[in-house]
PDB file of C-alpha atoms in Angstrom:
ATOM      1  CA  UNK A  13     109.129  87.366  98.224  1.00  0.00           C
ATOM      2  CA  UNK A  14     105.248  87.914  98.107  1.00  0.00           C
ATOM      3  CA  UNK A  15     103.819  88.474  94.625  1.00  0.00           C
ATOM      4  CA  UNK A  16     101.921  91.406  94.686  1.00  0.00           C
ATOM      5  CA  UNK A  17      98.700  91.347  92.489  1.00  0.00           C
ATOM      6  CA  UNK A  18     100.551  94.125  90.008  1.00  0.00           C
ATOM      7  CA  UNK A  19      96.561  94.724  88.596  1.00  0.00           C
ATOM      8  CA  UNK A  20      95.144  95.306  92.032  1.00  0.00           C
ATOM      9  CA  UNK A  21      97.901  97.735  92.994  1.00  0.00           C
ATOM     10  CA  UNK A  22      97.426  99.290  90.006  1.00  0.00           C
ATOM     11  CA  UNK A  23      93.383  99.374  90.441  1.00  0.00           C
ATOM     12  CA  UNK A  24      93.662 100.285  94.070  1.00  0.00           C
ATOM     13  CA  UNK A  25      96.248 103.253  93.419  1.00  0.00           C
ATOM     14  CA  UNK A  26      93.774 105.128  90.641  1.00  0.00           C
ATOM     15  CA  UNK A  27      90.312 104.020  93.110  1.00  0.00           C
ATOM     16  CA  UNK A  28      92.345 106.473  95.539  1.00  0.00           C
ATOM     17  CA  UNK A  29      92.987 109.211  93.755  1.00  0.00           C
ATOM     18  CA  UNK A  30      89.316 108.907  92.631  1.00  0.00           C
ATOM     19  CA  UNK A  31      87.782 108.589  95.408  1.00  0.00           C
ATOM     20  CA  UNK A  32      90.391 111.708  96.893  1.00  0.00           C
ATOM     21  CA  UNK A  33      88.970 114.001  94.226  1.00  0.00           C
ATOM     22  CA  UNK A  34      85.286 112.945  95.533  1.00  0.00           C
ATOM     23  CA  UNK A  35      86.022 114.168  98.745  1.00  0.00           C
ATOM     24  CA  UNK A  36      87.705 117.353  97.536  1.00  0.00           C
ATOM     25  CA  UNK A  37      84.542 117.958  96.049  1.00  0.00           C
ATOM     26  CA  UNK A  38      82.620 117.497  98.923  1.00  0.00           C
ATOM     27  CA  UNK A  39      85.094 119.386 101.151  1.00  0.00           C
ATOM     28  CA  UNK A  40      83.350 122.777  99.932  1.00  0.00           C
ATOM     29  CA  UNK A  41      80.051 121.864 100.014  1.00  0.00           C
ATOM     30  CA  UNK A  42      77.764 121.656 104.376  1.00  0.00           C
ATOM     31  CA  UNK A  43      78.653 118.844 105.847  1.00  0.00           C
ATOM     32  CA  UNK A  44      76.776 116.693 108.042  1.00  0.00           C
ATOM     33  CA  UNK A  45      78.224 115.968 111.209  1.00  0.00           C
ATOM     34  CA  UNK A  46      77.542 113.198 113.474  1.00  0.00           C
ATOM     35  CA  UNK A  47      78.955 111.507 116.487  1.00  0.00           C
ATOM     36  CA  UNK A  48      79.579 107.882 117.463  1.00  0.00           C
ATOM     37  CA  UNK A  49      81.158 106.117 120.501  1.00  0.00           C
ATOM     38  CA  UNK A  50      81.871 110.274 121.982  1.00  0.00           C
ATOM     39  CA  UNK A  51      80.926 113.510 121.831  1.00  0.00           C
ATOM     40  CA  UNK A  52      84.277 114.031 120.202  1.00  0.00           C
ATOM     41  CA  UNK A  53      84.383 110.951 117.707  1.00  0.00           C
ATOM     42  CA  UNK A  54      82.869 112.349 114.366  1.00  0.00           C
ATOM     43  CA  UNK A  55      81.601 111.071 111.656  1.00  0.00           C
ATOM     44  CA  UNK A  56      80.474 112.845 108.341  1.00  0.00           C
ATOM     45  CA  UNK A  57      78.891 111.986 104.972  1.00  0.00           C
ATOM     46  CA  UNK A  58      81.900 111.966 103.100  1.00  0.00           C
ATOM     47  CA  UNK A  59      83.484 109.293 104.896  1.00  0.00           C
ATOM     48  CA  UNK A  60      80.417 107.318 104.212  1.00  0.00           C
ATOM     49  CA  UNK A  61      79.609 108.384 100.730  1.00  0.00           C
ATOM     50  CA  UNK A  62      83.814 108.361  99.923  1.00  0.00           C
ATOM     51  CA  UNK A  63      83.749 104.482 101.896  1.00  0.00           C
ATOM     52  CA  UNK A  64      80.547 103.386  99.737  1.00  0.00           C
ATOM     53  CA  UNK A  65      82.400 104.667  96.278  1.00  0.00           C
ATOM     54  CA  UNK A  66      85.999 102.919  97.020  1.00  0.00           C
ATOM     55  CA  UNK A  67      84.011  98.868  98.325  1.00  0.00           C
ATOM     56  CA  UNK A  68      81.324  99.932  95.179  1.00  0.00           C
ATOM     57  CA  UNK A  69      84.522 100.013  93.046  1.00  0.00           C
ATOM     58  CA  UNK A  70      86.352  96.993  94.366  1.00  0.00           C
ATOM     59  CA  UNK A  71      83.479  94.597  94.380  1.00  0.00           C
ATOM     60  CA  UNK A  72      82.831  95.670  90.804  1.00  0.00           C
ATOM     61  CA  UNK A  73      86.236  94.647  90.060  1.00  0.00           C
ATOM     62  CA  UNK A  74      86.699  91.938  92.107  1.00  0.00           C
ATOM     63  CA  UNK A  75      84.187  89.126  93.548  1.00  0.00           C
ATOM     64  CA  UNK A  76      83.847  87.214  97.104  1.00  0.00           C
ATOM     65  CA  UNK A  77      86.164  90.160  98.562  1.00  0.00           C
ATOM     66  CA  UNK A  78      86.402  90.926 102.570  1.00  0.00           C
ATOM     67  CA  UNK A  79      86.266  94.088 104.163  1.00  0.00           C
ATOM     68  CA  UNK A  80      87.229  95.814 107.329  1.00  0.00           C
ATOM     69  CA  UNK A  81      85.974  99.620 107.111  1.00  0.00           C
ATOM     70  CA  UNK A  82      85.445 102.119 109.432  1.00  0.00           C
ATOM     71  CA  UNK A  83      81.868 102.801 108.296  1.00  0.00           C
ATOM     72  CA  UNK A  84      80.795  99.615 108.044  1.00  0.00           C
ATOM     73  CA  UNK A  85      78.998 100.656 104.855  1.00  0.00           C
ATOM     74  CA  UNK A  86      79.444  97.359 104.224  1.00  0.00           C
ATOM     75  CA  UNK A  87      79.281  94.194 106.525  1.00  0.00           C
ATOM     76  CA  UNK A  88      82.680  93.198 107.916  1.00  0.00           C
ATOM     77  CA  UNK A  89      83.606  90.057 106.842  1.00  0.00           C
ATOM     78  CA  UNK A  90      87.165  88.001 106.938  1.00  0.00           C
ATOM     79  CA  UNK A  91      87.738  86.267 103.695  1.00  0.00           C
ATOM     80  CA  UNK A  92      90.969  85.083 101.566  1.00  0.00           C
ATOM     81  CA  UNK A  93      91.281  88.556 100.382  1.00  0.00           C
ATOM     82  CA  UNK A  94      91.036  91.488 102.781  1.00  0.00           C
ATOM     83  CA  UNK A  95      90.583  95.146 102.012  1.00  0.00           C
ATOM     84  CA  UNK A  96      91.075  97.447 105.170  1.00  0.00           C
ATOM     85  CA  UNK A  97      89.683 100.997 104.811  1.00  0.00           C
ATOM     86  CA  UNK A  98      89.705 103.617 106.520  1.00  0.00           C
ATOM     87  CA  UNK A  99      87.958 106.113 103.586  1.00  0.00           C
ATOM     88  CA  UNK A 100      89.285 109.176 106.019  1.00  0.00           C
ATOM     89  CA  UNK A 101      91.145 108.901 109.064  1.00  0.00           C
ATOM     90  CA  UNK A 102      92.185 111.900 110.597  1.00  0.00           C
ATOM     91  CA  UNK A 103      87.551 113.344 110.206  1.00  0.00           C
ATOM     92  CA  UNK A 104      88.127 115.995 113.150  1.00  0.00           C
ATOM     93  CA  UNK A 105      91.067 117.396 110.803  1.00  0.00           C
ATOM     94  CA  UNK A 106      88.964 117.496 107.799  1.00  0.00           C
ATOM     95  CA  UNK A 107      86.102 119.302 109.583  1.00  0.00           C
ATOM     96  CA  UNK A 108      88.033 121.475 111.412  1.00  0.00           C
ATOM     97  CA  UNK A 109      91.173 122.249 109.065  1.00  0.00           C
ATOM     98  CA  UNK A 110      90.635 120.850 105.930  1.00  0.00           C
ATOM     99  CA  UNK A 111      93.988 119.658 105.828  1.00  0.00           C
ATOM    100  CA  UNK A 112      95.880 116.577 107.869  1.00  0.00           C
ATOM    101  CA  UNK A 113      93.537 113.698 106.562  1.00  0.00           C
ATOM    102  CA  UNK A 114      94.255 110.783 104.636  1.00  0.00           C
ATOM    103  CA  UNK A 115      92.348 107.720 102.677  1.00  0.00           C
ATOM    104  CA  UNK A 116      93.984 104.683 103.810  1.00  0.00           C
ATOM    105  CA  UNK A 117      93.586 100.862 102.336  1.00  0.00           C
ATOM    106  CA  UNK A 118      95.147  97.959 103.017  1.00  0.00           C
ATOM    107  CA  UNK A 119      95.179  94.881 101.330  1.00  0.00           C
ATOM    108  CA  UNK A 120      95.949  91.351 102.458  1.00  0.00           C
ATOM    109  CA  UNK A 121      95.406  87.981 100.982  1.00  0.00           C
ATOM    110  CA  UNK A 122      94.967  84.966 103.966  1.00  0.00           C
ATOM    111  CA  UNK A 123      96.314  87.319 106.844  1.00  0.00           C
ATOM    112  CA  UNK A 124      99.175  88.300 105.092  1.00  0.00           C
ATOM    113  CA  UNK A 125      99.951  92.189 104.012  1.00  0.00           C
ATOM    114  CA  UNK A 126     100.191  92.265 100.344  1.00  0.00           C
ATOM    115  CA  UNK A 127     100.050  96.045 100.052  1.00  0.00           C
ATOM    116  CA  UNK A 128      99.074  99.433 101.178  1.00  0.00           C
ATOM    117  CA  UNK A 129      98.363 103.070 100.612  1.00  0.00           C
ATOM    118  CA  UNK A 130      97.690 106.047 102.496  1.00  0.00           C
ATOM    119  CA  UNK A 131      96.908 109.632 100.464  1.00  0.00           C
ATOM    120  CA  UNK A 132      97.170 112.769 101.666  1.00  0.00           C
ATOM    121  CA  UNK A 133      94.616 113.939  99.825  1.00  0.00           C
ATOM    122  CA  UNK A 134      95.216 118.115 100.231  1.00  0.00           C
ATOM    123  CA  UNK A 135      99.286 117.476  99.892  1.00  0.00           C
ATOM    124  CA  UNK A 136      98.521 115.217  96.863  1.00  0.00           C
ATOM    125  CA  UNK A 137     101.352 112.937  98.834  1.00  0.00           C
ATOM    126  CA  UNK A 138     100.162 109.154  97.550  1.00  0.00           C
ATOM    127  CA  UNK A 139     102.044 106.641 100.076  1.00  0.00           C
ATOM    128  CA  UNK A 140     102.453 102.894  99.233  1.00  0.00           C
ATOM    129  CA  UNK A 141     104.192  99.777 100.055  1.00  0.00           C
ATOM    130  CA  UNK A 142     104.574  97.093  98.979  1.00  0.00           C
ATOM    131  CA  UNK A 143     105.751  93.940 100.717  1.00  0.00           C
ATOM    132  CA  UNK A 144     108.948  92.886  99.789  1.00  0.00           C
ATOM    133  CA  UNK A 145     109.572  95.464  97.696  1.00  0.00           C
ATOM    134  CA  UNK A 146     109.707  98.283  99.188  1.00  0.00           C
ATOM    135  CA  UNK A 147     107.964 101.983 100.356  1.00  0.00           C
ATOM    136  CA  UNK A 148     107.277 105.240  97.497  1.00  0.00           C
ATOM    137  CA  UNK A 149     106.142 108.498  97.845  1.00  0.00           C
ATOM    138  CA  UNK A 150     104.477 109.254  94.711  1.00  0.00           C
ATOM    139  CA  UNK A 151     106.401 106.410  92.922  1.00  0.00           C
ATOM    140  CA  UNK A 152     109.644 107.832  94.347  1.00  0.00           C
ATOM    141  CA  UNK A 153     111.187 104.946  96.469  1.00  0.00           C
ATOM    142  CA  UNK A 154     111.943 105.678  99.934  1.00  0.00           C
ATOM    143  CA  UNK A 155     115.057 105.368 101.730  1.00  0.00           C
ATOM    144  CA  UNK A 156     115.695 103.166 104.791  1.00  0.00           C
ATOM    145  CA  UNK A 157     115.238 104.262 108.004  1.00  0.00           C
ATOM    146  CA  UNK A 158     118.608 104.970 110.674  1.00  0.00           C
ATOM    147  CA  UNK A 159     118.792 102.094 112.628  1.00  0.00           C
ATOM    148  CA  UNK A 160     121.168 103.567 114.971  1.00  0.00           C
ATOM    149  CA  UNK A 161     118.449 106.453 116.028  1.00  0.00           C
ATOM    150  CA  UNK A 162     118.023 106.085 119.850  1.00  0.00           C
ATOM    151  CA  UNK A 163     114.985 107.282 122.126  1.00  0.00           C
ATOM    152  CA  UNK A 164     116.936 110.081 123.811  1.00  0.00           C
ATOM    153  CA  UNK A 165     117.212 111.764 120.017  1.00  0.00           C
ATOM    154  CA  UNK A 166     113.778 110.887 118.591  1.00  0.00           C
ATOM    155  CA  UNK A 167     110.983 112.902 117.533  1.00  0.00           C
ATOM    156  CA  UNK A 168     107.998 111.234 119.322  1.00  0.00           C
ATOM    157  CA  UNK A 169     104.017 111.807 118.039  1.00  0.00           C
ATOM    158  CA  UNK A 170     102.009 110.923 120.232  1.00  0.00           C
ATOM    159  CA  UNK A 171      99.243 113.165 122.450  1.00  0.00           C
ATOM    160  CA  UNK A 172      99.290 114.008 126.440  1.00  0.00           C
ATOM    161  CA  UNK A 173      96.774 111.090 127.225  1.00  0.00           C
ATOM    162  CA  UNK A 174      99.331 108.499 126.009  1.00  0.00           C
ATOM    163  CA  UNK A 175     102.212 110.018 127.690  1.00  0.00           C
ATOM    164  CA  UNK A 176     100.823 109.602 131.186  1.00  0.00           C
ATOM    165  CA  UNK A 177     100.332 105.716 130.670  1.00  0.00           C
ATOM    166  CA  UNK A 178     104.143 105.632 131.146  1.00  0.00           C
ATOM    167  CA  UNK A 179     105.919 104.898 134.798  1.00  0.00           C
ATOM    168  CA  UNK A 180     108.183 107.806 133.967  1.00  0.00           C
ATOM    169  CA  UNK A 181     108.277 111.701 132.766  1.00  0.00           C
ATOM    170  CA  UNK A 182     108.527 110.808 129.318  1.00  0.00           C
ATOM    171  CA  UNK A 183     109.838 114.091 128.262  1.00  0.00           C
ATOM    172  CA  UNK A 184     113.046 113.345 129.479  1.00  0.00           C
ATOM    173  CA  UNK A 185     113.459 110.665 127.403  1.00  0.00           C
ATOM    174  CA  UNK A 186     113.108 111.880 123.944  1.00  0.00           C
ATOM    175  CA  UNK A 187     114.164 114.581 122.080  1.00  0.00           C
ATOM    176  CA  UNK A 188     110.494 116.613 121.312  1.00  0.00           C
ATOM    177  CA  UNK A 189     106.708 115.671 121.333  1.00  0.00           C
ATOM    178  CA  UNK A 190     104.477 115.981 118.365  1.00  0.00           C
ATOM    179  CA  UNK A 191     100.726 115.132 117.434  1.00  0.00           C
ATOM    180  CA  UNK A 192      99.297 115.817 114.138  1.00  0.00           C
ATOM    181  CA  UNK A 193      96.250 113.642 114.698  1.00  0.00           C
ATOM    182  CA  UNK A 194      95.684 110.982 111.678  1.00  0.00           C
ATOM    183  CA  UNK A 195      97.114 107.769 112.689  1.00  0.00           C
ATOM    184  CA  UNK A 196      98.187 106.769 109.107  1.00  0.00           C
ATOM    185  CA  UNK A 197      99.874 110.086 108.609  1.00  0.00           C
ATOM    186  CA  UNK A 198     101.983 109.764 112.035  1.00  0.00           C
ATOM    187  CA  UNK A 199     102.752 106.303 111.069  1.00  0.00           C
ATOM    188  CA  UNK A 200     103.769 107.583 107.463  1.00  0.00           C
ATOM    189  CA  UNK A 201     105.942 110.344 109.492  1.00  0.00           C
ATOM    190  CA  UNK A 202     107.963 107.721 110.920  1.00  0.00           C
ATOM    191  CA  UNK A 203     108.010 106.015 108.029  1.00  0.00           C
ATOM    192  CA  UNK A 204     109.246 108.995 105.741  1.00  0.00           C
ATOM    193  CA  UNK A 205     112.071 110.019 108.291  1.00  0.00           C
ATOM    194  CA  UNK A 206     110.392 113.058 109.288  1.00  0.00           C
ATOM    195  CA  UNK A 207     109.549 111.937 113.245  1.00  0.00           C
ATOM    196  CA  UNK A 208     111.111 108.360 114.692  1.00  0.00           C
ATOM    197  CA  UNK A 209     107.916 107.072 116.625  1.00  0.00           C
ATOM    198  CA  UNK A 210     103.985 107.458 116.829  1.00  0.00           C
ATOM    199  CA  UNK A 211     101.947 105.820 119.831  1.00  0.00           C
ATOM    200  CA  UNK A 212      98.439 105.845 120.343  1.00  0.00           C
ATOM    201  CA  UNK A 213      95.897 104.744 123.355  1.00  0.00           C
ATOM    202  CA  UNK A 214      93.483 103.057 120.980  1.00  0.00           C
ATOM    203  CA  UNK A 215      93.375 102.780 117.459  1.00  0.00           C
ATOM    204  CA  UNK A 216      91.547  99.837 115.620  1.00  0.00           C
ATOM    205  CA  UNK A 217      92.656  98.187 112.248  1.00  0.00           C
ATOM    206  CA  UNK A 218      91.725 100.163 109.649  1.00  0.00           C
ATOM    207  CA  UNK A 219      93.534 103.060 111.261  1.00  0.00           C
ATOM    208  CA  UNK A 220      97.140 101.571 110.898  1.00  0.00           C
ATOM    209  CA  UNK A 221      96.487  98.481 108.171  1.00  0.00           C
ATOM    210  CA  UNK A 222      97.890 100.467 105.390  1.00  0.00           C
ATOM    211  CA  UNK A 223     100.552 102.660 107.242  1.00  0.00           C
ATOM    212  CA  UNK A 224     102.384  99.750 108.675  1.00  0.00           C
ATOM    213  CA  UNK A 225     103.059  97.883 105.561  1.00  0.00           C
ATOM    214  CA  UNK A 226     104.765 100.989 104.535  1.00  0.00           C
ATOM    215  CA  UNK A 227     106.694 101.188 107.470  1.00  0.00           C
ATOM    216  CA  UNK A 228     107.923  97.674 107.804  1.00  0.00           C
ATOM    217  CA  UNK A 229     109.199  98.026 104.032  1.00  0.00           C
ATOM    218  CA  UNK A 230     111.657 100.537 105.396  1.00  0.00           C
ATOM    219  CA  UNK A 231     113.143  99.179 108.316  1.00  0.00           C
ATOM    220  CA  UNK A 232     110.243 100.300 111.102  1.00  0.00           C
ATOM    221  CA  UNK A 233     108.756  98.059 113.404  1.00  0.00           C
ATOM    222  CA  UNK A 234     105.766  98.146 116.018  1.00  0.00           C
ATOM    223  CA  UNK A 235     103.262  96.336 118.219  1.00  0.00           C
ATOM    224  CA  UNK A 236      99.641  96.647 118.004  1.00  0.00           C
ATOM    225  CA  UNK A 237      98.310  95.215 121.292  1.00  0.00           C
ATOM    226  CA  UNK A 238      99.999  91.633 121.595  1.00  0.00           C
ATOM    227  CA  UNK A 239     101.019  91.657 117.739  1.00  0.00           C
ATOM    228  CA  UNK A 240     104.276  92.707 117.254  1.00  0.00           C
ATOM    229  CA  UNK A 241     104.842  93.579 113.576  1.00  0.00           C
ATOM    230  CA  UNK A 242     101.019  92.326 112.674  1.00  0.00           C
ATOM    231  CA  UNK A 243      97.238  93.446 112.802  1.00  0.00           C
ATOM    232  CA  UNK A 244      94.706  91.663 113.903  1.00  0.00           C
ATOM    233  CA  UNK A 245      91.108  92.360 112.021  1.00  0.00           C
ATOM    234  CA  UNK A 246      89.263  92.628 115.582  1.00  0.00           C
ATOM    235  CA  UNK A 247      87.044  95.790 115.842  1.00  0.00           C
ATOM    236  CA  UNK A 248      88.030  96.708 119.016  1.00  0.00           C
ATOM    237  CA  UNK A 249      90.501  99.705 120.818  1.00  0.00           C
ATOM    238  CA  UNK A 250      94.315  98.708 121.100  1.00  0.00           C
ATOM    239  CA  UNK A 251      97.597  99.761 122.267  1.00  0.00           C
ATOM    240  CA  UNK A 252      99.932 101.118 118.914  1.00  0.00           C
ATOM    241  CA  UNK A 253     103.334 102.204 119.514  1.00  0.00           C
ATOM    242  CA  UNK A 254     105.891 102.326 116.390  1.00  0.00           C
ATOM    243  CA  UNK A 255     109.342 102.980 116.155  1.00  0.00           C
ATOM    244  CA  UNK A 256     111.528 103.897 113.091  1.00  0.00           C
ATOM    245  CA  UNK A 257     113.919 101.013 114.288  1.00  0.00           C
ATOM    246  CA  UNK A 258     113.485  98.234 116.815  1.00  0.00           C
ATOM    247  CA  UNK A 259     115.673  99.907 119.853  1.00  0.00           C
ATOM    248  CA  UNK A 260     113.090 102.991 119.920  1.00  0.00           C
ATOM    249  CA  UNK A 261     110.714 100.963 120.571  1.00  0.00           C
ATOM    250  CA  UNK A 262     111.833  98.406 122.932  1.00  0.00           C
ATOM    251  CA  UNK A 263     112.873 101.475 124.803  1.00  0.00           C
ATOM    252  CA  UNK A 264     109.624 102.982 124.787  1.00  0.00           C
ATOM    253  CA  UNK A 265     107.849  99.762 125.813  1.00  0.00           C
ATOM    254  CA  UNK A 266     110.452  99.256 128.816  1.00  0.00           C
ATOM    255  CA  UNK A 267     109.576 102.764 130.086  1.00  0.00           C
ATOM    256  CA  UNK A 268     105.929 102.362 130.033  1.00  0.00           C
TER     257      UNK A 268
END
């Protein structure tokens, strides 16, 4: 079993709900929207200012720390210990409906998930796992997932674009399609018991760093590009499919 720095958890777990309450100030208050790679792929000042409070925090805390972030308020840099961060994934949600976003950090010591937390700030729903000891939903343990679900009864997330990379009608495969649109939150769906799968087109690290070490802790599996049950820190687009047990998802992969 991993030993989890108890004092880091414990650090990282208040830093969140902080740094939640920042943004729910902000939420009220005129944002300023930008865009980045597309028209569609915003970018406000609370993500920044809410990034620049939680890697102010931790490098107060903590010396010679790496960080993956979204931002990049800070330069991205692989060391011993890694903090991913994504300070809100789901921004088009918090524009648009003030609700469906999440602060998501991961943290992993030479490649290796130690643990990881994903907020829902507006449900006050704090997520976190903890390899090797399991998943909580506001320090209520989770159960294992079914791992007799099959594809033709799951609840599958995912949005139109990513349906049509598949050979086949994937409709009439699965049970129902759903998209909520924050990554971490899908993957915490799965995770919770609520859907059995999330897939995305292209999601980078900091979108599913914390969410999968959650998932794993209760039975789910995935691939991320060519990683199957890992992350790699690269900042570029990959493939993310999930599955709330391992035949969901090799039976999604063989139909795409």
């Amino acid at each position: 079993m991993i030993e989890v720095p108890e004092t880091k958890l414990e650090f990282t777990k208040e830093l969140v709900r902080d740094t939640g309450r920042l943004i729910q100030s902000l939420m009220s208050q005129n944002l300023n929207i930008d865009t980045k790679q597309n028209a569609h792929d915003f970018v406000t000042n609370v993500d920044k200012q809410a990034e620049e409070f939680m890697v102010a925090a931790i490098q107060a805390m903590y010396p010679d720390q790496g960080f993956i972030t979204e931002e990049k308020m800070i330069d991205n840099e692989v060391k011993h210990d890694m903090w991913i961060i994504d300070p809100i994934d789901g921004t088009t949600n918090f524009i648009f409906q003030k609700r469906n976003f999440a602060i998501s950090v991961g943290y992993y010591e030479d490649g290796q998930p130690q643990f990881g937390i994903v907020y829902d700030v507006v449900g006050d729903e704090m997520y976190v796992g903890i390899t090797g000891e399991g998943s909580y939903l506001n320090e209520q343990k989770l159960e294992p997932l079914d791992p007799k679900v099959v594809l033709k009864d799951a609840i599958v997330n995912a949005d139109n674009r990513m349906f049509k990379t598949f050979k086949v009608d994937l409709d009439e495969h699965i049970m129902v399609q759903r998209y909520l649109g924050s990554a971490a939150l899908e993957i915490i769906a799965v995770a919770a018991g609520r859907t059995n799968s999330y897939m995305s087109r292209r999601l980078k690290p900091w979108d599913i760093a914390a969410a999968v070490i959650i998932l794993k802790e209760v039975g789910g599996t995935w691939y991320f590009g060519e990683h199957h049950d890992a992350i790699a820190y690269a900042d570029k687009h990959e493939v993310f499919m999930s599955g709330s047990n391992a035949t969901i998802l090799e039976s999604l992969i063989a139909l795409r």
